Amino acid sequence: MSNRIDGIGRWKGISMQKLLFFLSAIGLWAMASAEPSLEIRQVRSFDTGWRFLQADTNAAQEPNFDDGTWQTIDVPHDWSIAGPFSPDAPAGGDGGFLPTGISWYRKTFTLPATWTDKLVFIEFDGIMANSTVWINGRQIGQRPSGYVSQRYNLTPHLKATGRENVIAVRTDTTVQPDSRWYTGQGIYRHVRLIATEPIRLGQWSTFVTTPNISEDQAAIRVQTDVVNSTGNATEVAVQTLIYRPDGKVVAQGTTPIKTIKPETTESFELELTVPEPIRWDIISPVLYTAHTKVILQDKTLDDVITPFGIREFRFEPATGFWLNGRNFKIKGACVHHDGGAFGAAVPLQVWQDRLKTLKLLGINAIRTAHNAVAPEFLDLCDRMGFLVMNEFFDTWKIGKRPGDYHRFFDEWALIDARETVRRDRNHPSVIIYSAGNEIRDTQRTEQAKRILASLLDVYHTEDPTRPVTQALFRPNSSGDYDNGLADILDVVGQNYRENELLAAYRQNPKRKIIGTENSHDLNVWLALRDNPPYAGQFIWSGIDYLGESRQWPAISTPFGLIDRAGGLRPRSYQRQSWWSDEPMVHIVRRIGRNEPSPIDPGYEASTDGRFRVLEFSDWTPMSLEPHTETVDVYSNCEWVELFLNGRSLGSKPKPADDSPRTWQVDFEAGLIKAVGSNNGKPVATHEHRTAGEPAAVRLLTPRSKLSRDWNDVVRVEVQIVDEKGVLVPNVRHKVTFSISEPGIIAAVDNADVFSHESFQANFRSVYQGRSWVWLKAGVEPGQCTLTAESENLKPATLTFEVK
């Protein structure tokens, strides 16, 4: 039996035959799993029916306050993304020139009769920012960070079943600029109510680990806390059942009974064994499920469900990263939390589409730059097979912006770190934590060492199974490699300056090293490729993000492999040629850094050279007159042959340094084509055709069905094409959209960093011949039709089924 999968290397612990049989038998190709259901604990979405005011007001926390004139909305809700863009916005370019300030949310609700005598909690996955929460006029909590989850006990202040309760939330981001970069505003992540018995499992206390794994069995350790909020001592045990992805119980057990005193918490631990484990891996992200219950005699008092993965990994100084017995490079991308046109309130399908594209490019890891992400984002990484560097802090005590988290670090940092680690530690995708990005405290060595040691103590206490790194910034300037700070870290991380990091390894070969933030340049990739100790890199950035503009009119960055709307930038194909195992070839035109850019006046108006567009994925230059074009072909194939209108322009072998294959081509309108070959056989092709005059609108989408789920949206690409269907890249046509019920236009975009058109509109101008529209489902099922029209062009339609 083979222990290799598609030539990737040994996947320790399972044969290919067993894997294929298991996956096909239980339908894991779609990463689906049959999870058990909660028996006692009740969790209900609290997303719908909020009242919203984008302003400050007096006494809005009081139950009898009249909010009848406020807007009715559902959360997640980012009110900043609605705009307008303004050069005078207090957030400036850091926040994409979008609005900030104070907002209020209120919701009236009654408790179901079945919740009588239960404890009731409200849980927010993220409120931006400096939030205060009231229930029935009583303040129950506040939190400065807009990124962390927060839970509050409503029980002491709730009214009897059947009577109305009012929850009120105030947010305040008036001190600007604040976090880097675009943050969003308001209750921008999901909210839920949780009802439990007074004797319950502690918040995020259940921790499932896999300390020993072999081909025959895996040891599963389940640790959890039970809280007794009653006035009586109680004898309870904890039971856990382990489910395979097909829903079959493969292990179960119960702890010895313990007595829990009134108003105290007891810890429980259970060791189980799973036979013939299927490992979670980037090539097969198999998830098991632990169903943990508090048992009083034969009665279940509370229960939680914990998905987890069986896998083992480590970092080694001399050889880098290992997962399940395989040694490979971490090929990562830094990703901010915004979703382009959706702002910070991002439907999960948007992330799934983006991550799928990154995976096609060969990306196998994500760095959550630079703050805690939504929990469902990590769920998605678990299911899709991404490794994650989980990063929480962009500042410690020395801030980078007036409104930064540094103002609250002393009071809140250890609390936020502890709770976020406990929330995230069951995700198999998470392989390393980052304690901070480009921290300025390192200029004060002793202060920085004290803070870092305190943070590591929290990480290691709450999760001893994962190492901690930090994205060091110019560590040679601050002496981090000589003063002991770097060696506090489990894995030494550095942003950019790859040769400095390699020198730090040579200085102390016991150091484990990783690039935490790296540029797109070829020499950067070679530093990783050619040095076994270098465990991996995280490209800045994987996806364009809102903010980090140094001047108006730019509202976002062009630094990504993927643009803001999900389209591939030309540089992404070079990355694919380095990092993907699938044969590929792609043609781009390249202009000189000092040549005029044909994109639009915005680039010429900007003095920020980072925003210059130098590569074009087309064969339609601005001038069709005779001239010479520089053509780069990105490919991982052994040989590439280039053709122009059927004539061979020659073949070139794969350069040893992975640079592109370049031709100087006398331009002719028509067809340019590249053919990649391995072992003398064609394995990949790519071509461009010269476009004619615009003739029609074309709509492209990967699917035609929508579900009535907030997290589900369909992305439709809009193209301006000539009469032969060739994309016309050098046009700026305005396209207007209409959709029949039950469809809804959720957002529009064109990825242009200089565009100030609203994301929430029924029109969008194209950029480089393209724009995008996202659709979501209305209340009723049925069919809906999207129509896209542009003046003097043939319109296009698509029909979708809403389930």
mmCIF file with all atom_site columns, N, CA and C in Angstrom, residues 145-188:
data_model
loop_
_atom_site.group_PDB
_atom_site.id
_atom_site.type_symbol
_atom_site.label_atom_id
_atom_site.label_alt_id
_atom_site.label_comp_id
_atom_site.label_asym_id
_atom_site.label_entity_id
_atom_site.label_seq_id
_atom_site.pdbx_PDB_ins_code
_atom_site.Cartn_x
_atom_site.Cartn_y
_atom_site.Cartn_z
_atom_site.occupancy
_atom_site.B_iso_or_equiv
_atom_site.pdbx_formal_charge
_atom_site.auth_seq_id
_atom_site.auth_comp_id
_atom_site.auth_asym_id
_atom_site.auth_atom_id
_atom_site.pdbx_PDB_model_num
ATOM 1   N N  . SER A 1 145 ? -11.928 46.525 22.918 1.00 0.00 ? 145 SER A N  1
ATOM 2   C CA . SER A 1 145 ? -11.567 45.876 21.658 1.00 0.00 ? 145 SER A CA 1
ATOM 3   C C  . SER A 1 145 ? -12.801 45.591 20.832 1.00 0.00 ? 145 SER A C  1
ATOM 4   N N  . GLY A 1 146 ? -12.720 45.899 19.551 1.00 0.00 ? 146 GLY A N  1
ATOM 5   C CA . GLY A 1 146 ? -13.822 45.577 18.654 1.00 0.00 ? 146 GLY A CA 1
ATOM 6   C C  . GLY A 1 146 ? -13.711 44.216 18.021 1.00 0.00 ? 146 GLY A C  1
ATOM 7   N N  . TYR A 1 147 ? -12.635 43.476 18.302 1.00 0.00 ? 147 TYR A N  1
ATOM 8   C CA . TYR A 1 147 ? -12.382 42.215 17.609 1.00 0.00 ? 147 TYR A CA 1
ATOM 9   C C  . TYR A 1 147 ? -12.688 40.979 18.440 1.00 0.00 ? 147 TYR A C  1
ATOM 10  N N  . VAL A 1 148 ? -12.705 41.089 19.752 1.00 0.00 ? 148 VAL A N  1
ATOM 11  C CA . VAL A 1 148 ? -12.854 39.904 20.597 1.00 0.00 ? 148 VAL A CA 1
ATOM 12  C C  . VAL A 1 148 ? -14.324 39.555 20.802 1.00 0.00 ? 148 VAL A C  1
ATOM 13  N N  . SER A 1 149 ? -14.582 38.269 21.054 1.00 0.00 ? 149 SER A N  1
ATOM 14  C CA . SER A 1 149 ? -15.922 37.840 21.447 1.00 0.00 ? 149 SER A CA 1
ATOM 15  C C  . SER A 1 149 ? -16.165 38.228 22.897 1.00 0.00 ? 149 SER A C  1
ATOM 16  N N  . GLN A 1 150 ? -17.421 38.438 23.237 1.00 0.00 ? 150 GLN A N  1
ATOM 17  C CA . GLN A 1 150 ? -17.767 38.813 24.603 1.00 0.00 ? 150 GLN A CA 1
ATOM 18  C C  . GLN A 1 150 ? -19.115 38.214 24.977 1.00 0.00 ? 150 GLN A C  1
ATOM 19  N N  . ARG A 1 151 ? -19.185 37.731 26.207 1.00 0.00 ? 151 ARG A N  1
ATOM 20  C CA . ARG A 1 151 ? -20.409 37.101 26.709 1.00 0.00 ? 151 ARG A CA 1
ATOM 21  C C  . ARG A 1 151 ? -20.804 37.745 28.037 1.00 0.00 ? 151 ARG A C  1
ATOM 22  N N  . TYR A 1 152 ? -22.126 38.009 28.192 1.00 0.00 ? 152 TYR A N  1
ATOM 23  C CA . TYR A 1 152 ? -22.631 38.629 29.408 1.00 0.00 ? 152 TYR A CA 1
ATOM 24  C C  . TYR A 1 152 ? -23.813 37.811 29.940 1.00 0.00 ? 152 TYR A C  1
ATOM 25  N N  . ASN A 1 153 ? -23.897 37.754 31.279 1.00 0.00 ? 153 ASN A N  1
ATOM 26  C CA . ASN A 1 153 ? -24.985 37.053 31.947 1.00 0.00 ? 153 ASN A CA 1
ATOM 27  C C  . ASN A 1 153 ? -26.172 37.999 32.105 1.00 0.00 ? 153 ASN A C  1
ATOM 28  N N  . LEU A 1 154 ? -27.255 37.698 31.413 1.00 0.00 ? 154 LEU A N  1
ATOM 29  C CA . LEU A 1 154 ? -28.449 38.537 31.475 1.00 0.00 ? 154 LEU A CA 1
ATOM 30  C C  . LEU A 1 154 ? -29.353 38.189 32.650 1.00 0.00 ? 154 LEU A C  1
ATOM 31  N N  . THR A 1 155 ? -29.176 37.018 33.206 1.00 0.00 ? 155 THR A N  1
ATOM 32  C CA . THR A 1 155 ? -30.160 36.412 34.111 1.00 0.00 ? 155 THR A CA 1
ATOM 33  C C  . THR A 1 155 ? -30.625 37.311 35.255 1.00 0.00 ? 155 THR A C  1
ATOM 34  N N  . PRO A 1 156 ? -29.726 37.969 36.011 1.00 0.00 ? 156 PRO A N  1
ATOM 35  C CA . PRO A 1 156 ? -30.211 38.729 37.177 1.00 0.00 ? 156 PRO A CA 1
ATOM 36  C C  . PRO A 1 156 ? -31.114 39.900 36.826 1.00 0.00 ? 156 PRO A C  1
ATOM 37  N N  . HIS A 1 157 ? -31.100 40.331 35.558 1.00 0.00 ? 157 HIS A N  1
ATOM 38  C CA . HIS A 1 157 ? -31.812 41.556 35.194 1.00 0.00 ? 157 HIS A CA 1
ATOM 39  C C  . HIS A 1 157 ? -32.979 41.304 34.232 1.00 0.00 ? 157 HIS A C  1
ATOM 40  N N  . LEU A 1 158 ? -33.270 40.032 33.949 1.00 0.00 ? 158 LEU A N  1
ATOM 41  C CA . LEU A 1 158 ? -34.353 39.712 33.028 1.00 0.00 ? 158 LEU A CA 1
ATOM 42  C C  . LEU A 1 158 ? -35.700 39.768 33.720 1.00 0.00 ? 158 LEU A C  1
ATOM 43  N N  . LYS A 1 159 ? -36.710 40.111 32.923 1.00 0.00 ? 159 LYS A N  1
ATOM 44  C CA . LYS A 1 159 ? -38.078 40.111 33.428 1.00 0.00 ? 159 LYS A CA 1
ATOM 45  C C  . LYS A 1 159 ? -38.699 38.732 33.243 1.00 0.00 ? 159 LYS A C  1
ATOM 46  N N  . ALA A 1 160 ? -39.773 38.489 33.927 1.00 0.00 ? 160 ALA A N  1
ATOM 47  C CA . ALA A 1 160 ? -40.404 37.171 33.916 1.00 0.00 ? 160 ALA A CA 1
ATOM 48  C C  . ALA A 1 160 ? -40.815 36.790 32.501 1.00 0.00 ? 160 ALA A C  1
ATOM 49  N N  . THR A 1 161 ? -40.938 35.500 32.277 1.00 0.00 ? 161 THR A N  1
ATOM 50  C CA . THR A 1 161 ? -41.341 34.978 30.980 1.00 0.00 ? 161 THR A CA 1
ATOM 51  C C  . THR A 1 161 ? -42.622 35.659 30.503 1.00 0.00 ? 161 THR A C  1
ATOM 52  N N  . GLY A 1 162 ? -42.613 36.087 29.240 1.00 0.00 ? 162 GLY A N  1
ATOM 53  C CA . GLY A 1 162 ? -43.771 36.746 28.659 1.00 0.00 ? 162 GLY A CA 1
ATOM 54  C C  . GLY A 1 162 ? -43.711 38.256 28.706 1.00 0.00 ? 162 GLY A C  1
ATOM 55  N N  . ARG A 1 163 ? -42.826 38.818 29.537 1.00 0.00 ? 163 ARG A N  1
ATOM 56  C CA . ARG A 1 163 ? -42.674 40.263 29.608 1.00 0.00 ? 163 ARG A CA 1
ATOM 57  C C  . ARG A 1 163 ? -41.513 40.704 28.721 1.00 0.00 ? 163 ARG A C  1
ATOM 58  N N  . GLU A 1 164 ? -41.579 41.938 28.228 1.00 0.00 ? 164 GLU A N  1
ATOM 59  C CA . GLU A 1 164 ? -40.568 42.416 27.303 1.00 0.00 ? 164 GLU A CA 1
ATOM 60  C C  . GLU A 1 164 ? -39.287 42.843 28.011 1.00 0.00 ? 164 GLU A C  1
ATOM 61  N N  . ASN A 1 165 ? -38.157 42.470 27.391 1.00 0.00 ? 165 ASN A N  1
ATOM 62  C CA . ASN A 1 165 ? -36.833 42.901 27.813 1.00 0.00 ? 165 ASN A CA 1
ATOM 63  C C  . ASN A 1 165 ? -36.212 43.736 26.688 1.00 0.00 ? 165 ASN A C  1
ATOM 64  N N  . VAL A 1 166 ? -35.306 44.630 27.068 1.00 0.00 ? 166 VAL A N  1
ATOM 65  C CA . VAL A 1 166 ? -34.647 45.464 26.066 1.00 0.00 ? 166 VAL A CA 1
ATOM 66  C C  . VAL A 1 166 ? -33.136 45.386 26.267 1.00 0.00 ? 166 VAL A C  1
ATOM 67  N N  . ILE A 1 167 ? -32.438 44.984 25.226 1.00 0.00 ? 167 ILE A N  1
ATOM 68  C CA . ILE A 1 167 ? -30.982 45.012 25.216 1.00 0.00 ? 167 ILE A CA 1
ATOM 69  C C  . ILE A 1 167 ? -30.552 46.246 24.429 1.00 0.00 ? 167 ILE A C  1
ATOM 70  N N  . ALA A 1 168 ? -29.581 46.980 24.941 1.00 0.00 ? 168 ALA A N  1
ATOM 71  C CA . ALA A 1 168 ? -29.083 48.185 24.268 1.00 0.00 ? 168 ALA A CA 1
ATOM 72  C C  . ALA A 1 168 ? -27.567 48.122 24.189 1.00 0.00 ? 168 ALA A C  1
ATOM 73  N N  . VAL A 1 169 ? -27.029 48.580 23.059 1.00 0.00 ? 169 VAL A N  1
ATOM 74  C CA . VAL A 1 169 ? -25.581 48.560 22.827 1.00 0.00 ? 169 VAL A CA 1
ATOM 75  C C  . VAL A 1 169 ? -25.162 49.909 22.248 1.00 0.00 ? 169 VAL A C  1
ATOM 76  N N  . ARG A 1 170 ? -24.133 50.498 22.835 1.00 0.00 ? 170 ARG A N  1
ATOM 77  C CA . ARG A 1 170 ? -23.564 51.738 22.316 1.00 0.00 ? 170 ARG A CA 1
ATOM 78  C C  . ARG A 1 170 ? -22.132 51.468 21.861 1.00 0.00 ? 170 ARG A C  1
ATOM 79  N N  . THR A 1 171 ? -21.764 51.960 20.679 1.00 0.00 ? 171 THR A N  1
ATOM 80  C CA . THR A 1 171 ? -20.395 51.856 20.187 1.00 0.00 ? 171 THR A CA 1
ATOM 81  C C  . THR A 1 171 ? -19.822 53.252 19.989 1.00 0.00 ? 171 THR A C  1
ATOM 82  N N  . ASP A 1 172 ? -18.489 53.362 20.103 1.00 0.00 ? 172 ASP A N  1
ATOM 83  C CA . ASP A 1 172 ? -17.864 54.684 20.036 1.00 0.00 ? 172 ASP A CA 1
ATOM 84  C C  . ASP A 1 172 ? -16.463 54.569 19.428 1.00 0.00 ? 172 ASP A C  1
ATOM 85  N N  . THR A 1 173 ? -16.305 55.099 18.223 1.00 0.00 ? 173 THR A N  1
ATOM 86  C CA . THR A 1 173 ? -14.989 55.124 17.580 1.00 0.00 ? 173 THR A CA 1
ATOM 87  C C  . THR A 1 173 ? -14.625 56.562 17.190 1.00 0.00 ? 173 THR A C  1
ATOM 88  N N  . THR A 1 174 ? -14.933 57.494 18.070 1.00 0.00 ? 174 THR A N  1
ATOM 89  C CA . THR A 1 174 ? -14.708 58.901 17.746 1.00 0.00 ? 174 THR A CA 1
ATOM 90  C C  . THR A 1 174 ? -13.227 59.271 17.749 1.00 0.00 ? 174 THR A C  1
ATOM 91  N N  . VAL A 1 175 ? -12.396 58.534 18.511 1.00 0.00 ? 175 VAL A N  1
ATOM 92  C CA . VAL A 1 175 ? -10.960 58.826 18.520 1.00 0.00 ? 175 VAL A CA 1
ATOM 93  C C  . VAL A 1 175 ? -10.337 58.159 17.297 1.00 0.00 ? 175 VAL A C  1
ATOM 94  N N  . GLN A 1 176 ? -9.897  58.956 16.355 1.00 0.00 ? 176 GLN A N  1
ATOM 95  C CA . GLN A 1 176 ? -9.396  58.463 15.069 1.00 0.00 ? 176 GLN A CA 1
ATOM 96  C C  . GLN A 1 176 ? -8.065  59.138 14.712 1.00 0.00 ? 176 GLN A C  1
ATOM 97  N N  . PRO A 1 177 ? -7.270  58.475 13.844 1.00 0.00 ? 177 PRO A N  1
ATOM 98  C CA . PRO A 1 177 ? -7.413  57.102 13.369 1.00 0.00 ? 177 PRO A CA 1
ATOM 99  C C  . PRO A 1 177 ? -7.199  56.114 14.516 1.00 0.00 ? 177 PRO A C  1
ATOM 100 N N  . ASP A 1 178 ? -7.754  54.893 14.328 1.00 0.00 ? 178 ASP A N  1
ATOM 101 C CA . ASP A 1 178 ? -7.581  53.912 15.400 1.00 0.00 ? 178 ASP A CA 1
ATOM 102 C C  . ASP A 1 178 ? -6.871  52.667 14.865 1.00 0.00 ? 178 ASP A C  1
ATOM 103 N N  . SER A 1 179 ? -7.541  51.543 14.840 1.00 0.00 ? 179 SER A N  1
ATOM 104 C CA . SER A 1 179 ? -6.899  50.276 14.490 1.00 0.00 ? 179 SER A CA 1
ATOM 105 C C  . SER A 1 179 ? -6.491  50.257 13.029 1.00 0.00 ? 179 SER A C  1
ATOM 106 N N  . ARG A 1 180 ? -5.439  49.519 12.707 1.00 0.00 ? 180 ARG A N  1
ATOM 107 C CA . ARG A 1 180 ? -5.016  49.360 11.321 1.00 0.00 ? 180 ARG A CA 1
ATOM 108 C C  . ARG A 1 180 ? -5.622  48.058 10.773 1.00 0.00 ? 180 ARG A C  1
ATOM 109 N N  . TRP A 1 181 ? -6.361  48.000 9.671  1.00 0.00 ? 181 TRP A N  1
ATOM 110 C CA . TRP A 1 181 ? -6.674  49.203 8.903  1.00 0.00 ? 181 TRP A CA 1
ATOM 111 C C  . TRP A 1 181 ? -8.179  49.417 8.986  1.00 0.00 ? 181 TRP A C  1
ATOM 112 N N  . TYR A 1 182 ? -8.925  49.280 7.914  1.00 0.00 ? 182 TYR A N  1
ATOM 113 C CA . TYR A 1 182 ? -10.375 49.476 8.017  1.00 0.00 ? 182 TYR A CA 1
ATOM 114 C C  . TYR A 1 182 ? -10.951 48.518 9.055  1.00 0.00 ? 182 TYR A C  1
ATOM 115 N N  . THR A 1 183 ? -11.763 49.065 9.958  1.00 0.00 ? 183 THR A N  1
ATOM 116 C CA . THR A 1 183 ? -12.297 48.258 11.055 1.00 0.00 ? 183 THR A CA 1
ATOM 117 C C  . THR A 1 183 ? -13.756 47.864 10.882 1.00 0.00 ? 183 THR A C  1
ATOM 118 N N  . GLY A 1 184 ? -14.515 48.684 10.158 1.00 0.00 ? 184 GLY A N  1
ATOM 119 C CA . GLY A 1 184 ? -15.957 48.529 10.219 1.00 0.00 ? 184 GLY A CA 1
ATOM 120 C C  . GLY A 1 184 ? -16.496 49.177 11.476 1.00 0.00 ? 184 GLY A C  1
ATOM 121 N N  . GLN A 1 185 ? -17.822 49.218 11.598 1.00 0.00 ? 185 GLN A N  1
ATOM 122 C CA . GLN A 1 185 ? -18.472 49.871 12.734 1.00 0.00 ? 185 GLN A CA 1
ATOM 123 C C  . GLN A 1 185 ? -19.708 49.077 13.141 1.00 0.00 ? 185 GLN A C  1
ATOM 124 N N  . GLY A 1 186 ? -19.989 49.105 14.450 1.00 0.00 ? 186 GLY A N  1
ATOM 125 C CA . GLY A 1 186 ? -21.246 48.544 14.935 1.00 0.00 ? 186 GLY A CA 1
ATOM 126 C C  . GLY A 1 186 ? -21.159 47.075 15.317 1.00 0.00 ? 186 GLY A C  1
ATOM 127 N N  . ILE A 1 187 ? -22.336 46.452 15.425 1.00 0.00 ? 187 ILE A N  1
ATOM 128 C CA . ILE A 1 187 ? -22.410 45.014 15.737 1.00 0.00 ? 187 ILE A CA 1
ATOM 129 C C  . ILE A 1 187 ? -22.223 44.276 14.410 1.00 0.00 ? 187 ILE A C  1
ATOM 130 N N  . TYR A 1 188 ? -20.972 44.029 14.066 1.00 0.00 ? 188 TYR A N  1
ATOM 131 C CA . TYR A 1 188 ? -20.654 43.579 12.720 1.00 0.00 ? 188 TYR A CA 1
ATOM 132 C C  . TYR A 1 188 ? -20.439 42.060 12.628 1.00 0.00 ? 188 TYR A C  1
#
